[in-house]
Amino acid sequence: MPNLSNLRSLRRVYKHSLSSFQVRAQNTKIGSLGRAGNLKAARKVFDEMPERDVVSWNAILTAHWQNRDLEGSKRIFDSIPERDILSWNSIITGCIENGEPEQAFEYFASMPERNIASWNAMLCGFLRYGCFDKAEWLFREMPEKNVISYTAMVDGYMRHKEIRKARELFDKMPKRNAVSWAVMVSGYVENDMFDDAKKLFDLMPQKNLLACTAMITGYCKEGMVAYARETFDLIQDKDAVSWNAMLAGYAQNGHCEEALKLHIQMVRAGVRPDHATLISSLTACSSLALLQQGRITHALAIKTMLNSYTPLCNALITMYSKCGSMRDSELVFCGIRCRGLVSYNTIIGAYAQHGNYQNVIASFEEMQQNRIDPDETTFLALLSACCYVGQVKDSLKWFDLMVSKYNLTPQSEHYGCIVDILSRSGELEKASSYIKKISNKAENAAWGSLLGACKTHSNVELGELAANNLLKLDSQSSGAYVMLSNIYASAGMWGAVNKVRRLMREKGVKKLPGYSWLEIGNKVRWFTVGDASHPEMVHIVRELHRVTLHMKLSKEVDVGLELD
DNA sequence: CGAGAGCCAT
């Protein structure tokens, strides 16, 4: 026979657990709304709660800084009735995420007690903002360390190019997990130490998804796409990031059809393409100048609402520009809400490629009005614009501005551009004097521009110098031989021409014909020099004559085109 | 429960 008072207490317990269950459900809701970027909705749930626990307060606190409202978080923090360690940890992480590491440390220092997560959060904060001494100090002071503390520190060293220190600490770690190994492998890859990455990768007891992905990137950086594919095929459960790594590898190494195929295979495998997938596909479309495919990718971006993502817009601008549709590039550029440095660099580069110098300058000025400081890439785009339109004077002016006003250091690419500009305008001596400032990596292209210009401006002496230097770097460079023999030919030095031809035969150097292609309607047409296989060749030649005559009659342009 | 990681734009 149940007694009444027992029943009452049972009911009380039941009622209590029901309400705590409801509170917990609301807390979860605040958390997920906050993460989804809907601070307003999260706030509404919080405000309408009849009772709250400390978890509710922590959830709304986190929701605020996750949506870029750190000040809101601070106010909430101050009004929490009973703070726990997680409230402190959350406000610390919030400060770090929103660019206030000093503020984070103030909270950290005044905490009544800390757990390992507090120490780790602060450690990551210092590492992210490059406060290296403070991070090392904190790492020493930590009462206990776990695999996360060690891994974070190793990663921090790698990101700051302290590779030796990273390895030392990695070797000292009491325990390693999948992330620790991945951090080391990707650290080596990031720092162009492929051999070390490979060695470590081979040492791994179990090759995990993360490390394999890092290794794919490593192989692709070295141009070893086939090995990257082998590693890719090893992965059992491929996720979006690993697909993206392989796809990007193909696109960056010129295997663009393969990249686009992989995009389709990824979808078939049931993995959803994300922004990184679309960006790499767009890169592939740009290289192949596939406008239709590029438009399809643009449509996919709109469908998945990724078209408001600035990096994707920048990729779209490049794609449209390289596919010849500058109008679409402009449309995408105008649609970007927050135009940053990269967006301006991209549109300037696009105008440069199209030889629209006026818009290059206009975009540069607009950029300055928006208080965005140009960087090395901006000036490379400006210089390449000068190159396309033959602005010798302006190019030197930009070069000077870059150094004197913005304190930027010109790189090989900048000097290479100057060499190209001076070469094209016939200032061959000046051009060759700039080549000394160029690193081996870019030297090839610079000698190439000089050599080309020596042909146009009939300079045998410098042409020989350029060709010799080019052949020193690449003895199989067919272009160097052909160009040199052309220089001799136009100077009437037939003996020398024959000598070069003989040398070519002896060394087994073959000139592969260059070819190009363009997309008309839905078809890709490709063509090469001397190709007369087209069924409508007669009409094509007639039309070319008509166009050439038209250009010649127009006094403004001297195209230098000769048709027989 | 929390804190570390791999892919992507000029």
Coordinates of C-alpha atoms (C1' of nucleotides) in Angstrom, one line a residue:
Chain A
M1 CA 0.0 0.0 0.0
P2 CA 1.8 3.2 -1.1
N3 CA 1.9 6.0 1.3
L4 CA 0.9 9.4 0.2
S5 CA 4.0 11.4 1.3
N6 CA 6.2 9.0 -0.8
L7 CA 4.1 9.6 -3.8
R8 CA 4.4 13.4 -3.3
S9 CA 8.1 13.3 -3.2
L10 CA 8.2 11.0 -6.2
R11 CA 6.1 13.6 -8.1
R12 CA 8.4 16.4 -6.9
V13 CA 11.5 14.5 -8.2
Y14 CA 9.7 13.8 -11.5
K15 CA 8.7 17.5 -11.9
H16 CA 12.2 18.6 -11.2
S17 CA 13.8 16.2 -13.6
L18 CA 11.3 17.3 -16.3
S19 CA 12.2 20.9 -15.9
S20 CA 15.9 20.2 -15.9
F21 CA 15.3 18.1 -19.1
Q22 CA 13.6 21.1 -20.7
V23 CA 16.4 23.5 -19.7
R24 CA 19.0 21.1 -21.2
A25 CA 17.0 21.0 -24.4
Q26 CA 16.9 24.8 -24.6
N27 CA 20.6 25.0 -23.9
T28 CA 21.4 22.7 -26.8
K29 CA 19.1 24.8 -29.0
I30 CA 21.0 28.0 -28.1
G31 CA 24.2 26.3 -28.9
S32 CA 23.2 25.0 -32.3
L33 CA 21.5 28.3 -33.3
G34 CA 24.6 30.2 -32.3
R35 CA 26.9 28.0 -34.3
A36 CA 24.6 28.3 -37.3
G37 CA 25.1 32.1 -37.2
N38 CA 21.6 32.9 -35.9
L39 CA 22.4 34.9 -32.8
K40 CA 19.0 36.6 -32.8
A41 CA 17.1 33.3 -32.5
A42 CA 19.5 32.0 -29.9
R43 CA 19.0 35.2 -27.9
K44 CA 15.2 34.7 -28.2
V45 CA 15.3 31.2 -26.8
F46 CA 17.6 32.4 -23.9
D47 CA 15.4 35.4 -23.1
E48 CA 12.2 33.3 -23.0
M49 CA 13.6 30.6 -20.7
P50 CA 11.6 30.5 -17.4
E51 CA 14.6 29.2 -15.6
R52 CA 18.3 29.0 -16.5
D53 CA 21.3 27.1 -15.3
V54 CA 25.0 28.1 -15.7
V55 CA 25.1 26.0 -19.0
S56 CA 22.4 28.3 -20.5
W57 CA 24.5 31.3 -19.6
N58 CA 27.6 29.7 -21.1
A59 CA 25.7 28.8 -24.3
I60 CA 24.5 32.4 -24.9
L61 CA 27.9 33.7 -24.0
T62 CA 29.5 31.5 -26.6
A63 CA 26.8 32.3 -29.2
H64 CA 27.7 36.0 -28.9
W65 CA 31.4 35.8 -29.6
Q66 CA 30.8 33.1 -32.3
N67 CA 28.8 35.8 -34.1
R68 CA 31.5 38.5 -33.7
D69 CA 29.9 40.2 -30.7
L70 CA 32.7 39.9 -28.1
E71 CA 31.4 43.0 -26.2
G72 CA 28.1 41.2 -25.8
S73 CA 29.9 38.2 -24.4
K74 CA 31.8 40.3 -21.9
R75 CA 28.5 41.9 -20.7
I76 CA 27.0 38.4 -20.3
F77 CA 30.0 37.1 -18.5
D78 CA 29.8 39.9 -16.0
S79 CA 26.1 39.1 -15.3
I80 CA 26.4 35.3 -14.9
P81 CA 25.1 34.6 -11.3
E82 CA 27.4 31.6 -10.7
R83 CA 30.3 31.3 -13.1
D84 CA 32.0 27.9 -13.6
I85 CA 35.3 27.0 -15.3
L86 CA 33.5 26.7 -18.6
S87 CA 32.3 30.3 -18.5
W88 CA 35.9 31.4 -18.1
N89 CA 37.2 29.1 -20.8
S90 CA 34.5 30.4 -23.2
I91 CA 35.3 34.1 -22.7
I92 CA 39.0 33.3 -23.1
T93 CA 38.4 31.5 -26.4
G94 CA 36.0 34.3 -27.4
C95 CA 38.8 36.9 -26.9
I96 CA 41.2 34.8 -28.9
E97 CA 38.8 34.2 -31.7
N98 CA 38.1 37.9 -32.0
G99 CA 41.6 39.1 -32.0
E100 CA 42.1 40.1 -28.4
P101 CA 44.8 37.8 -27.0
E102 CA 45.9 40.3 -24.3
Q103 CA 42.3 40.6 -23.0
A104 CA 42.2 36.8 -23.0
F105 CA 45.2 36.6 -20.8
E106 CA 43.7 39.1 -18.4
Y107 CA 40.7 36.7 -17.9
F108 CA 43.1 33.8 -17.7
A109 CA 45.2 35.4 -15.0
S110 CA 42.2 36.3 -12.8
M111 CA 40.6 32.9 -13.0
P112 CA 40.0 31.4 -9.5
E113 CA 40.9 28.0 -10.8
R114 CA 41.9 26.5 -14.2
N115 CA 41.7 23.2 -15.8
I116 CA 43.8 21.8 -18.6
A117 CA 41.4 23.2 -21.3
S118 CA 42.0 26.7 -19.9
W119 CA 45.7 26.3 -20.2
N120 CA 45.4 24.8 -23.7
A121 CA 43.1 27.6 -24.9
M122 CA 45.5 30.2 -23.7
L123 CA 48.5 28.4 -25.2
C124 CA 46.7 28.2 -28.6
G125 CA 45.9 31.9 -28.3
F126 CA 49.5 32.9 -27.8
L127 CA 50.6 30.6 -30.7
R128 CA 48.0 32.0 -33.1
Y129 CA 49.1 35.6 -32.5
G130 CA 52.8 34.7 -32.8
C131 CA 53.5 35.5 -29.1
F132 CA 56.2 32.8 -29.1
D133 CA 58.0 33.6 -25.9
K134 CA 54.7 33.8 -24.0
A135 CA 53.6 30.5 -25.4
E136 CA 56.9 28.8 -24.5
W137 CA 56.6 30.2 -21.0
L138 CA 53.0 29.1 -20.6
F139 CA 54.0 25.6 -21.9
R140 CA 56.7 25.3 -19.3
E141 CA 54.4 26.6 -16.5
M142 CA 51.5 24.3 -17.2
P143 CA 50.8 22.0 -14.2
E144 CA 49.9 19.2 -16.6
K145 CA 50.1 18.7 -20.3
N146 CA 48.2 16.3 -22.6
V147 CA 48.5 15.3 -26.2
I148 CA 46.6 18.4 -27.3
S149 CA 49.0 20.8 -25.5
Y150 CA 52.0 19.1 -27.2
T151 CA 50.3 18.9 -30.6
A152 CA 49.4 22.6 -30.4
M153 CA 52.9 23.6 -29.5
V154 CA 54.4 21.4 -32.3
D155 CA 52.0 23.0 -34.8
G156 CA 52.9 26.4 -33.5
Y157 CA 56.6 25.8 -34.1
M158 CA 55.9 24.5 -37.6
R159 CA 53.8 27.5 -38.5
H160 CA 56.6 29.8 -37.3
K161 CA 59.2 27.9 -39.3
E162 CA 60.9 26.6 -36.1
I163 CA 61.2 23.1 -37.7
R164 CA 64.0 21.8 -35.5
K165 CA 62.2 22.8 -32.3
A166 CA 59.0 21.2 -33.6
R167 CA 60.7 17.9 -34.3
E168 CA 62.5 17.9 -31.0
L169 CA 59.2 18.3 -29.2
F170 CA 57.4 15.8 -31.3
D171 CA 60.1 13.2 -30.5
K172 CA 59.7 14.0 -26.8
M173 CA 55.9 13.7 -26.7
P174 CA 54.8 11.0 -24.3
K175 CA 51.8 10.1 -26.5
R176 CA 51.0 10.9 -30.1
N177 CA 47.7 10.6 -31.9
A178 CA 46.5 11.0 -35.5
V179 CA 46.5 14.7 -35.3
S180 CA 50.1 14.9 -33.9
W181 CA 51.4 13.0 -36.9
A182 CA 49.4 15.0 -39.4
V183 CA 50.6 18.2 -37.9
M184 CA 54.2 17.1 -38.5
V185 CA 53.7 15.9 -42.0
S186 CA 51.8 18.9 -43.1
G187 CA 54.3 21.2 -41.3
Y188 CA 57.1 19.7 -43.4
V189 CA 55.0 20.0 -46.6
E190 CA 54.2 23.6 -45.8
N191 CA 57.8 24.4 -45.3
D192 CA 58.9 22.8 -48.6
M193 CA 60.7 19.9 -46.9
F194 CA 59.1 17.2 -48.9
D195 CA 61.8 14.5 -48.2
D196 CA 61.4 14.9 -44.4
A197 CA 57.6 14.7 -44.8
K198 CA 57.9 11.5 -46.8
K199 CA 60.4 10.0 -44.3
L200 CA 58.1 10.7 -41.4
F201 CA 55.0 9.5 -43.3
D202 CA 56.7 6.2 -44.0
L203 CA 57.5 5.8 -40.3
M204 CA 53.9 6.2 -39.3
P205 CA 52.4 3.2 -37.6
Q206 CA 49.0 3.8 -39.1
K207 CA 48.5 6.2 -42.0
N208 CA 45.5 8.2 -41.1
L209 CA 43.2 10.3 -43.3
L210 CA 44.7 13.6 -42.1
A211 CA 48.3 12.6 -42.8
C212 CA 47.4 11.1 -46.1
T213 CA 45.7 14.3 -47.2
A214 CA 48.8 16.3 -46.2
M215 CA 51.0 13.9 -48.1
I216 CA 48.8 14.3 -51.2
T217 CA 49.4 18.0 -51.1
G218 CA 53.1 17.4 -50.6
Y219 CA 53.4 15.1 -53.7
C220 CA 51.4 17.6 -55.8
K221 CA 53.6 20.5 -54.7
E222 CA 56.5 18.4 -56.1
G223 CA 54.7 17.7 -59.3
M224 CA 54.4 14.0 -58.4
V225 CA 50.7 13.7 -59.2
A226 CA 50.8 9.9 -59.8
Y227 CA 52.2 9.2 -56.3
A228 CA 49.6 11.6 -54.9
R229 CA 46.9 9.6 -56.6
E230 CA 48.3 6.4 -55.1
T231 CA 48.1 7.8 -51.7
F232 CA 44.6 9.1 -52.4
D233 CA 43.5 5.6 -53.5
L234 CA 44.9 4.2 -50.2
I235 CA 42.4 6.2 -48.2
Q236 CA 39.4 4.1 -47.2
D237 CA 36.9 6.7 -46.1
K238 CA 37.6 9.7 -48.2
D239 CA 36.1 12.9 -46.9
A240 CA 35.6 16.2 -48.7
V241 CA 39.0 17.6 -47.7
S242 CA 40.9 14.6 -49.1
W243 CA 38.9 14.8 -52.4
N244 CA 39.7 18.5 -52.5
A245 CA 43.4 17.9 -52.0
M246 CA 43.6 15.6 -54.9
L247 CA 41.4 17.8 -57.1
A248 CA 43.4 20.8 -56.3
G249 CA 46.6 18.9 -57.1
Y250 CA 45.4 17.9 -60.5
A251 CA 44.2 21.5 -61.3
Q252 CA 47.5 23.1 -60.1
N253 CA 49.6 20.7 -62.1
G254 CA 47.8 21.2 -65.4
H255 CA 45.8 18.0 -65.3
C256 CA 42.6 20.0 -65.5
E257 CA 40.4 17.4 -67.3
E258 CA 41.3 15.0 -64.5
A259 CA 40.4 17.6 -61.9
L260 CA 36.9 18.1 -63.4
K261 CA 36.4 14.3 -63.7
L262 CA 37.3 14.0 -60.0
H263 CA 34.6 16.6 -59.1
I264 CA 32.0 14.3 -60.8
Q265 CA 33.4 11.2 -59.1
M266 CA 33.3 12.9 -55.8
V267 CA 29.6 13.6 -56.2
R268 CA 29.0 10.0 -57.3
A269 CA 30.8 8.8 -54.2
G270 CA 28.3 10.6 -52.2
V271 CA 30.6 13.3 -50.8
R272 CA 29.2 16.8 -51.1
P273 CA 31.4 19.3 -52.9
D274 CA 32.1 22.4 -50.8
H275 CA 33.6 25.8 -51.5
A276 CA 37.1 24.4 -51.8
T277 CA 35.9 21.9 -54.5
L278 CA 34.3 24.6 -56.5
I279 CA 37.3 26.9 -56.2
S280 CA 39.6 24.2 -57.6
S281 CA 37.2 23.3 -60.4
L282 CA 37.1 27.0 -61.3
T283 CA 40.9 27.0 -61.5
A284 CA 40.7 24.0 -63.8
C285 CA 38.1 25.8 -66.0
S286 CA 40.3 28.9 -66.1
S287 CA 43.3 27.0 -67.3
L288 CA 41.3 25.2 -70.0
A289 CA 39.4 28.4 -70.9
L290 CA 36.2 26.4 -70.6
L291 CA 33.6 29.1 -70.3
Q292 CA 30.5 26.8 -70.4
Q293 CA 31.9 24.5 -67.7
G294 CA 32.8 27.6 -65.7
R295 CA 29.3 28.9 -65.9
I296 CA 28.0 25.5 -64.7
T297 CA 30.3 25.7 -61.7
H298 CA 29.1 29.3 -61.1
A299 CA 25.5 27.9 -61.1
L300 CA 26.5 25.2 -58.6
A301 CA 27.9 27.9 -56.4
I302 CA 24.6 29.9 -56.5
K303 CA 22.6 26.8 -55.8
T304 CA 24.6 26.0 -52.7
M305 CA 24.7 29.7 -51.7
L306 CA 28.5 29.7 -51.8
N307 CA 28.4 32.6 -54.3
S308 CA 28.6 35.1 -51.4
Y309 CA 31.9 33.7 -50.2
T310 CA 34.6 36.1 -51.2
P311 CA 37.4 33.7 -52.1
L312 CA 35.0 31.9 -54.4
C313 CA 34.0 35.2 -56.1
N314 CA 37.7 35.9 -56.6
A315 CA 38.1 32.5 -58.3
L316 CA 35.0 33.3 -60.5
I317 CA 36.5 36.7 -61.5
T318 CA 39.7 34.9 -62.7
M319 CA 37.8 32.2 -64.4
Y320 CA 35.6 34.6 -66.4
S321 CA 38.6 36.8 -67.2
K322 CA 40.7 33.9 -68.5
C323 CA 37.7 32.6 -70.5
G324 CA 37.5 36.0 -72.2
S325 CA 34.3 37.3 -70.5
M326 CA 35.5 40.4 -68.8
R327 CA 31.8 41.6 -68.5
D328 CA 31.1 38.6 -66.2
S329 CA 34.2 39.3 -64.2
E330 CA 33.0 42.8 -63.6
L331 CA 29.6 41.6 -62.6
V332 CA 31.0 39.2 -60.0
F333 CA 33.4 41.9 -58.7
C334 CA 30.5 44.4 -58.3
G335 CA 28.5 41.8 -56.4
I336 CA 31.1 41.2 -53.7
R337 CA 30.0 42.8 -50.4
C338 CA 33.4 42.9 -48.7
R339 CA 36.1 43.5 -51.3
G340 CA 39.4 42.9 -49.8
L341 CA 43.0 43.0 -51.0
V342 CA 42.7 39.8 -52.9
S343 CA 39.5 40.9 -54.7
Y344 CA 41.2 44.1 -55.9
N345 CA 44.4 42.2 -56.9
T346 CA 42.2 39.8 -58.9
I347 CA 40.2 42.4 -60.8
I348 CA 43.4 44.5 -61.5
G349 CA 45.1 41.3 -62.8
A350 CA 42.0 40.6 -65.0
Y351 CA 42.0 44.1 -66.5
A352 CA 45.8 43.8 -67.0
Q353 CA 45.4 40.6 -68.9
H354 CA 42.8 42.2 -71.1
G355 CA 45.1 45.2 -71.7
N356 CA 42.6 47.6 -70.2
Y357 CA 45.1 50.0 -68.5
Q358 CA 42.6 52.7 -67.7
N359 CA 40.5 50.3 -65.6
V360 CA 43.6 48.9 -64.0
I361 CA 44.4 52.4 -62.8
A362 CA 40.8 53.1 -61.8
S363 CA 40.6 49.9 -59.7
F364 CA 43.9 50.8 -58.0
E365 CA 42.6 54.2 -57.1
E366 CA 39.3 52.8 -55.9
M367 CA 41.3 50.4 -53.7
Q368 CA 43.2 53.2 -52.1
Q369 CA 40.0 55.2 -51.5
N370 CA 38.8 52.1 -49.6
R371 CA 42.0 52.3 -47.6
I372 CA 43.2 48.9 -48.7
D373 CA 47.0 48.9 -48.9
P374 CA 48.5 47.2 -52.0
D375 CA 50.9 44.3 -51.6
E376 CA 53.5 42.6 -53.8
T377 CA 50.8 40.9 -55.8
T378 CA 49.1 44.2 -56.6
F379 CA 52.3 45.6 -58.0
L380 CA 52.9 42.5 -60.0
A381 CA 49.5 43.0 -61.6
L382 CA 50.2 46.6 -62.2
L383 CA 53.6 45.8 -63.8
S384 CA 52.1 43.1 -66.0
A385 CA 49.5 45.7 -67.1
C386 CA 52.3 47.9 -68.2
C387 CA 53.9 45.0 -70.0
Y388 CA 50.7 44.2 -72.0
V389 CA 50.3 47.9 -73.1
G390 CA 54.0 48.8 -73.4
Q391 CA 54.0 51.4 -70.7
V392 CA 57.8 51.6 -69.9
K393 CA 57.7 54.9 -68.0
D394 CA 54.8 53.9 -65.8
S395 CA 56.3 50.5 -65.0
L396 CA 59.3 52.2 -63.5
K397 CA 57.0 54.6 -61.7
W398 CA 55.0 51.7 -60.1
F399 CA 58.2 50.0 -59.2
D400 CA 59.5 53.1 -57.4
L401 CA 56.1 53.6 -55.6
M402 CA 56.2 50.0 -54.4
V403 CA 59.5 50.5 -52.7
S404 CA 59.4 54.1 -51.5
K405 CA 55.8 54.4 -50.4
Y406 CA 54.8 50.9 -49.4
N407 CA 58.1 49.5 -48.2
L408 CA 57.6 46.4 -50.2
T409 CA 60.5 44.3 -51.4
P410 CA 60.5 43.5 -55.1
Q411 CA 60.7 39.8 -55.8
S412 CA 62.1 37.9 -58.8
E413 CA 58.7 38.1 -60.5
H414 CA 58.8 41.9 -60.3
Y415 CA 62.2 42.1 -61.8
G416 CA 61.2 39.5 -64.4
C417 CA 58.3 41.8 -65.4
I418 CA 60.6 44.8 -65.7
V419 CA 63.0 42.7 -67.9
D420 CA 60.1 41.8 -70.1
I421 CA 58.9 45.4 -70.5
L422 CA 62.3 46.8 -71.2
S423 CA 63.0 44.0 -73.6
R424 CA 59.9 44.5 -75.6
S425 CA 60.5 48.2 -75.9
G426 CA 64.0 47.5 -77.2
E427 CA 66.0 48.6 -74.2
L428 CA 67.9 45.3 -74.3
E429 CA 71.0 46.4 -72.4
K430 CA 69.0 47.8 -69.5
A431 CA 66.9 44.7 -69.5
S432 CA 69.8 42.4 -69.2
S433 CA 71.2 44.4 -66.3
Y434 CA 68.0 43.6 -64.3
I435 CA 68.4 39.8 -64.7
K436 CA 71.2 39.8 -62.2
K437 CA 68.6 40.5 -59.5
I438 CA 66.5 37.4 -60.3
S439 CA 66.7 34.1 -58.5
N440 CA 67.4 30.9 -60.4
K441 CA 63.8 29.9 -60.3
A442 CA 62.6 32.8 -62.4
E443 CA 65.7 33.3 -64.4
N444 CA 64.5 31.1 -67.2
A445 CA 61.6 33.3 -68.0
A446 CA 63.6 36.4 -67.9
W447 CA 66.3 35.2 -70.3
G448 CA 63.4 34.0 -72.5
S449 CA 61.9 37.5 -72.7
L450 CA 65.3 39.0 -73.5
L451 CA 65.9 36.4 -76.2
G452 CA 62.5 37.0 -77.8
A453 CA 63.2 40.7 -77.8
C454 CA 66.6 40.2 -79.4
K455 CA 64.9 38.5 -82.3
T456 CA 62.4 41.5 -82.7
H457 CA 65.1 44.1 -82.3
S458 CA 67.8 42.1 -84.2
N459 CA 70.5 42.0 -81.5
V460 CA 72.8 39.1 -82.2
E461 CA 75.3 39.7 -79.4
L462 CA 72.8 39.8 -76.6
G463 CA 70.7 37.1 -78.2
E464 CA 73.7 34.8 -78.0
L465 CA 74.2 35.7 -74.4
A466 CA 70.5 35.1 -73.6
A467 CA 70.4 31.8 -75.5
N468 CA 73.5 30.5 -73.8
N469 CA 72.2 31.3 -70.4
L470 CA 68.9 29.7 -71.2
L471 CA 70.6 26.5 -72.4
K472 CA 72.8 26.4 -69.3
L473 CA 69.6 26.2 -67.3
D474 CA 67.8 23.8 -69.7
S475 CA 69.9 22.2 -72.4
Q476 CA 66.8 20.7 -74.0
S477 CA 65.1 24.1 -74.5
S478 CA 64.0 23.9 -78.1
G479 CA 62.7 27.5 -77.9
A480 CA 66.2 28.8 -77.2
Y481 CA 67.7 27.0 -80.3
V482 CA 64.9 28.0 -82.6
M483 CA 65.0 31.6 -81.5
L484 CA 68.7 31.9 -81.8
S485 CA 68.7 30.4 -85.3
N486 CA 66.0 32.9 -86.2
I487 CA 68.1 35.7 -84.9
Y488 CA 71.0 34.5 -87.0
A489 CA 68.8 34.1 -90.0
S490 CA 67.4 37.6 -89.9
A491 CA 71.0 38.9 -89.6
G492 CA 71.9 36.9 -92.7
M493 CA 74.4 34.7 -90.8
W494 CA 73.5 31.5 -92.6
G495 CA 76.6 29.6 -91.4
A496 CA 75.6 30.2 -87.8
V497 CA 72.0 29.1 -88.6
N498 CA 73.3 25.8 -89.9
K499 CA 75.5 25.3 -86.8
V500 CA 72.6 25.8 -84.5
R501 CA 70.4 23.4 -86.5
R502 CA 73.2 20.8 -86.4
L503 CA 73.6 21.2 -82.7
M504 CA 69.9 20.6 -82.2
R505 CA 70.0 17.4 -84.2
E506 CA 73.1 16.2 -82.3
K507 CA 71.4 16.8 -78.9
G508 CA 68.2 15.3 -80.1
V509 CA 66.2 18.5 -79.3
K510 CA 62.8 18.5 -81.0
K511 CA 60.5 21.5 -81.4
L512 CA 57.0 20.5 -80.5
P513 CA 54.5 22.6 -82.3
G514 CA 52.5 24.9 -80.0
Y515 CA 48.8 24.7 -80.1
S516 CA 45.9 26.6 -78.7
W517 CA 42.1 26.2 -78.4
L518 CA 39.0 28.1 -77.9
E519 CA 35.4 27.3 -77.1
I520 CA 32.7 28.3 -79.6
G521 CA 29.2 27.3 -78.6
N522 CA 29.6 24.0 -76.8
K523 CA 32.6 22.9 -78.8
V524 CA 36.3 23.2 -78.2
R525 CA 38.2 24.0 -81.3
W526 CA 42.0 23.5 -81.3
F527 CA 44.5 24.8 -83.8
T528 CA 48.2 24.9 -84.5
V529 CA 50.7 26.6 -86.8
G530 CA 50.3 25.6 -90.4
D531 CA 47.3 23.5 -89.7
A532 CA 45.1 23.5 -92.9
S533 CA 43.0 20.5 -92.1
H534 CA 39.8 22.4 -91.3
P535 CA 37.1 21.6 -93.9
E536 CA 36.3 25.3 -94.4
M537 CA 39.9 26.4 -94.7
V538 CA 39.2 28.5 -97.8
H539 CA 36.6 30.6 -96.0
I540 CA 38.8 31.0 -93.0
V541 CA 41.8 32.3 -95.0
R542 CA 39.5 34.7 -96.9
E543 CA 38.1 36.0 -93.6
L544 CA 41.6 36.4 -92.1
H545 CA 42.6 38.4 -95.1
R546 CA 39.6 40.7 -94.7
V547 CA 40.3 41.2 -91.0
T548 CA 44.0 41.9 -91.5
L549 CA 43.3 44.4 -94.2
H550 CA 40.8 46.1 -92.0
M551 CA 43.3 46.3 -89.2
K552 CA 46.0 47.7 -91.5
L553 CA 43.7 50.4 -92.8
S554 CA 42.9 51.5 -89.3
K555 CA 45.7 54.0 -88.6
E556 CA 45.8 53.6 -84.8
V557 CA 47.1 50.1 -84.7
D558 CA 50.1 48.6 -86.4
V559 CA 49.6 44.9 -85.9
G560 CA 52.6 43.7 -87.8
L561 CA 50.6 40.8 -89.2
E562 CA 51.6 39.4 -92.5
L563 CA 49.6 36.9 -94.5
D564 CA 50.5 35.6 -97.8
Chain B
dC1 C1' 31.8 19.1 -22.0
dG2 C1' 36.5 21.3 -23.4
dA3 C1' 41.4 22.3 -26.4
dG4 C1' 45.0 20.5 -31.4
dA5 C1' 44.5 18.9 -37.6
dG6 C1' 44.5 17.9 -43.4
dC7 C1' 41.9 20.9 -48.8
dC8 C1' 40.6 26.4 -51.3
dA9 C1' 41.1 32.8 -54.2
dT10 C1' 45.4 37.3 -56.7

